[in-house]
Coordinates of C-alpha atoms in Angstrom, one line a residue:
X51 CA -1.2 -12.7 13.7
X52 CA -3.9 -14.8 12.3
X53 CA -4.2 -15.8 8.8
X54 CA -3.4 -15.3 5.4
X55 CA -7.4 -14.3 4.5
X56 CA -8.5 -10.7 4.1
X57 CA -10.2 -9.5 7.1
X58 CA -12.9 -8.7 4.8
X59 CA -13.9 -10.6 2.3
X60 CA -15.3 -8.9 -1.1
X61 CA -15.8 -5.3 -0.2
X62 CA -18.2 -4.1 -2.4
X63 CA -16.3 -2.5 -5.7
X64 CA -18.0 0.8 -4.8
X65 CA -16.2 1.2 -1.5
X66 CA -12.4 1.5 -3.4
X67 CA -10.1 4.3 -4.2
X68 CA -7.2 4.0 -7.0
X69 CA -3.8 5.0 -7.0
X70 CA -1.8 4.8 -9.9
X71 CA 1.8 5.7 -11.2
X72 CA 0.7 5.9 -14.6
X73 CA 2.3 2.8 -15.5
X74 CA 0.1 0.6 -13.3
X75 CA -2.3 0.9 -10.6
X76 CA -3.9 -0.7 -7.4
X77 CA -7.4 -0.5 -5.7
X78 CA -7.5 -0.1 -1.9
X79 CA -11.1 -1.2 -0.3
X80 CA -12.7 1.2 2.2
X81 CA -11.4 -1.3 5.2
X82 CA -7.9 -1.0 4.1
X83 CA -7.1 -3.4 2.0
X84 CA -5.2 -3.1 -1.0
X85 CA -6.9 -5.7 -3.2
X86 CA -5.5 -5.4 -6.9
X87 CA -2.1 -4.3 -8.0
X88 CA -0.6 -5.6 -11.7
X89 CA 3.1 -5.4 -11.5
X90 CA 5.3 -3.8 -13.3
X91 CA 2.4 -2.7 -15.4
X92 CA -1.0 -2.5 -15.9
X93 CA -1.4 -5.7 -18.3
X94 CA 1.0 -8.1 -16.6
X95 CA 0.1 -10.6 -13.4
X96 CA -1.4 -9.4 -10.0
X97 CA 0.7 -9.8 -6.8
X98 CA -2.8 -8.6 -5.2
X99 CA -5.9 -10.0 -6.5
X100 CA -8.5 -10.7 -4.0
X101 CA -10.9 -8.7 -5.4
X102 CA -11.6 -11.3 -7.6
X103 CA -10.4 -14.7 -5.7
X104 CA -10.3 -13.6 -1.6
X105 CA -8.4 -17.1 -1.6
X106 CA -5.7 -17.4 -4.1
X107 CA -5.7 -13.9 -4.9
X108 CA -3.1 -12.5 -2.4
X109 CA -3.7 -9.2 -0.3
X110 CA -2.5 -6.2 1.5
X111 CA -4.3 -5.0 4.7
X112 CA -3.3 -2.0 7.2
X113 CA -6.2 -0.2 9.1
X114 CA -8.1 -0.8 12.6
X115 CA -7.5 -4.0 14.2
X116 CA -11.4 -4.0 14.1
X117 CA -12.3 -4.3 10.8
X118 CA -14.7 -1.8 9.3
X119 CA -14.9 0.1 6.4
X120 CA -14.3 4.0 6.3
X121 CA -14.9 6.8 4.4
X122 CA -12.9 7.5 1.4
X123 CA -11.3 11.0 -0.5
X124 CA -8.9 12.1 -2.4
X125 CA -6.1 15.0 -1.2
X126 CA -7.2 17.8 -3.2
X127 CA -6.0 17.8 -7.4
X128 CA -4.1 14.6 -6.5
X129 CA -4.5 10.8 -7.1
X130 CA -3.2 10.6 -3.6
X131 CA -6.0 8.3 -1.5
X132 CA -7.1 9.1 2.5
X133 CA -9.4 6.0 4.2
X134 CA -10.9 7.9 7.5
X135 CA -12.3 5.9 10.0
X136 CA -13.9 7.6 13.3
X137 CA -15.0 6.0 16.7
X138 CA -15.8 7.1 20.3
X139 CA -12.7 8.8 21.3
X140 CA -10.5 8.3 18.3
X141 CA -9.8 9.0 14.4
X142 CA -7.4 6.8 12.4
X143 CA -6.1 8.0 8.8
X144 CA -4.8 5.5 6.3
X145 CA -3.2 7.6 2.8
X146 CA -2.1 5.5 -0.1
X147 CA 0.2 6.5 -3.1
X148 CA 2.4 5.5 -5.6
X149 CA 5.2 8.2 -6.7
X150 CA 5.8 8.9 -10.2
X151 CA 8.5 7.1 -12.3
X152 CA 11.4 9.4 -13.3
X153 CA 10.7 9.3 -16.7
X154 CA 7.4 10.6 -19.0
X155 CA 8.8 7.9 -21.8
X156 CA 6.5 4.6 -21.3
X157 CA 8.9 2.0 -22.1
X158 CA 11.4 3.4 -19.3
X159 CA 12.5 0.9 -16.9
X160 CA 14.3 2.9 -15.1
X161 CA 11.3 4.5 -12.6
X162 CA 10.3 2.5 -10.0
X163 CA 7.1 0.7 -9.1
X164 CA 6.9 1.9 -5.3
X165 CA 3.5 1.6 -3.4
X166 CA 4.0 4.2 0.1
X167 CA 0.8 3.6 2.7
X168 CA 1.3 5.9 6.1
X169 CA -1.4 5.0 9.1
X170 CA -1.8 8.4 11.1
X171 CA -3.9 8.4 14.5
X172 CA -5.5 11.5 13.9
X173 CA -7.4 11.5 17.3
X174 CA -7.6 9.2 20.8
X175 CA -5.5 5.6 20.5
X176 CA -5.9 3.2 18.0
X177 CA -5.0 -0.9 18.3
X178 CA -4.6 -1.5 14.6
X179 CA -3.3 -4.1 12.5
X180 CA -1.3 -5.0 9.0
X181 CA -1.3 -8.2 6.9
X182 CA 0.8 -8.7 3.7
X183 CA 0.2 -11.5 1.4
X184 CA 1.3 -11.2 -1.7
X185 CA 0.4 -14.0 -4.8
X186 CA 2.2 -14.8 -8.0
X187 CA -0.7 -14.3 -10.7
X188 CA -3.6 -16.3 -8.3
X189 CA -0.9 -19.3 -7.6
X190 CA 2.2 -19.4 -5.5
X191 CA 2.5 -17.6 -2.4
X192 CA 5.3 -15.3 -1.9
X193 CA 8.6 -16.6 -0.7
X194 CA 10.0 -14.1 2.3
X195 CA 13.3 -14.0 3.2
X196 CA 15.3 -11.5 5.2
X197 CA 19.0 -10.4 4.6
X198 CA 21.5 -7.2 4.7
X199 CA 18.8 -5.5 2.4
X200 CA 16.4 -5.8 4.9
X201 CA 13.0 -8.1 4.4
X202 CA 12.5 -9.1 0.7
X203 CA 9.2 -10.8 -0.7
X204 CA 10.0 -13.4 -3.8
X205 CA 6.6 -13.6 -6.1
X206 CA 7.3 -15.1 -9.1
X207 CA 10.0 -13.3 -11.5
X208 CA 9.8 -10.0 -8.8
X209 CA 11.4 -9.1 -5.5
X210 CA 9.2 -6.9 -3.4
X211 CA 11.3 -4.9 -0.7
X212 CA 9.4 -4.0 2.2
X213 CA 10.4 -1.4 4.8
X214 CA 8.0 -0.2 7.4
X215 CA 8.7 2.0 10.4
X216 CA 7.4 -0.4 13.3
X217 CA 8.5 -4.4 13.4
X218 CA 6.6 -6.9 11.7
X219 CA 6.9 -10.5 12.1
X220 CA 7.1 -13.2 8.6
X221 CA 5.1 -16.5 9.6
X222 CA 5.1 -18.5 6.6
X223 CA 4.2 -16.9 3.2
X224 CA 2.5 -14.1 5.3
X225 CA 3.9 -10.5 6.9
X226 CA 1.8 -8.9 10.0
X227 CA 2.5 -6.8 12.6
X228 CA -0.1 -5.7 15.5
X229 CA 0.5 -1.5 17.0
X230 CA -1.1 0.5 18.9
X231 CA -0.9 4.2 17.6
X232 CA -1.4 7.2 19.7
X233 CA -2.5 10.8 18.4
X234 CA 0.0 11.9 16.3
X235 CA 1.7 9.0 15.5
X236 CA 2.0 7.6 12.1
X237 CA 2.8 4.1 10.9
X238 CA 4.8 4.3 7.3
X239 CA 5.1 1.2 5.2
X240 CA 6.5 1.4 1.8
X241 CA 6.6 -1.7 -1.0
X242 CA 9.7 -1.7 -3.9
X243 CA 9.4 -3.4 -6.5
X244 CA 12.9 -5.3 -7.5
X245 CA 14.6 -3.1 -5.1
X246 CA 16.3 -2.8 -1.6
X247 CA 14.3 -0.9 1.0
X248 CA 17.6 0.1 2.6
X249 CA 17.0 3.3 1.0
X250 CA 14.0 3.9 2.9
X251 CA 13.1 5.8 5.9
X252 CA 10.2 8.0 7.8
X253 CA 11.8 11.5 6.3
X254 CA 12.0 9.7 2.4
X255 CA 8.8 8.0 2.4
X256 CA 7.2 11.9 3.7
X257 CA 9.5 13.5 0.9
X258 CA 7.9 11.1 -1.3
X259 CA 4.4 12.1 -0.3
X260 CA 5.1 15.9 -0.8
X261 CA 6.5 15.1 -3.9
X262 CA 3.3 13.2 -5.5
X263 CA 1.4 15.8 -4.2
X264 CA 3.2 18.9 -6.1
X265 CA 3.3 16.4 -9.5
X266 CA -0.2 15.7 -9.1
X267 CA -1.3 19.6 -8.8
X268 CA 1.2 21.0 -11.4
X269 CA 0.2 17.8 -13.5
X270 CA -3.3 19.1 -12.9
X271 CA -2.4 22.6 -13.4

């Protein structure tokens, strides 16, 4: 699975979309890689920081296996991010989202800090790839461990449950997984912050999605 360095190293800060829960919020690079994320809020310490240290910073990547950097929008009236990347004979999607806490009160605890990415061959067959590296405030790597809640992340004072819809493989303080996706086929992943990803599925982390979308557009509205 290679190592635990981005694929690509300092994409320039112009080639990044945000998504945001309005609690906190992470920047995803063109070529896929989510490369800043403060949890559980805005002014607390980065799991994901290799926008400014590609070393210590710690890093999310799911795209091509090829690395490459696409072309970025947003779903219309939403804070809901689509990477497109395009070759001969195929078209890969990446969309990125956070869904909204439960609550409009800022000091609730109660809403979650979830991060939902979803890889969708839009065209051909695509080899792509995902690495998951996650860094307590630019210092300890994350500790991964596996159990009846399913594959858990330890970084610092914070669990981060990981589900994803394909298998992925835990070598040392790292998470990857190597697929091939064919036209039509998506490729969910979805991050929880101090919570169990047992809860997860294909048909939640979709409900999710459409959910974002209509707060977003009657947010907007």
């Amino acid at each position: 699975m290679g190592n635990a360095s981005p694929i690509v190293a300092y994409p320039p800060i112009e080639k990044h979309g945000l998504i945001g829960d309005r609690r906190t919020a992470a920047l995803v690079a063109a070529d896929g890689t989510l490369d800043w994320l403060c949890l559980p809020n805005y002014d607390d310490a980065p799991v994901f920081g290799s926008l400014l240290d590609v070393e210590q910073g710690g890093f999310w990547r799911f795209g091509p296996s090829i690395p490459a950097l696409g072309e970025q929008r947003y779903f219309r009236n939403s804070a809901i991010l689509s990477t497109l990347w395009s070759g001969p004979g195929w078209q890969l999607e990446l969309t990125d989202f956070m869904p909204q806490p439960r609550s409009d009160r800022p000091s609730d605890q109660q809403g979650r800090r979830v991060v939902i990415r979803q890889l969708l061959c839009r065209r051909g067959q695509v080899d792509c790839s995902m690495r998951l590296a996650p860094r307590d405030d630019f210092g300890h790597p994350a500790r991964v461990e596996t159990g009846s809640d399913g594959l858990q992340m330890a970084v610092g004072p914070h669990r981060l449950g990981l589900w994803t819809s394909f298998p992925v493989q835990a070598t040392g303080d790292t998470v990857g997984a190597d697929l091939a996706l064919r036209v039509g086929e998506p490729a969910w992943m979805v991050l929880d912050l101090d919570a169990s990803s047992a809860r997860w599925s294909a048909k939640a982390a979709q409900d999710a999605l459409d959910a974002t979308r209509e707060y977003w557009q009657n947010w907007l509205g």
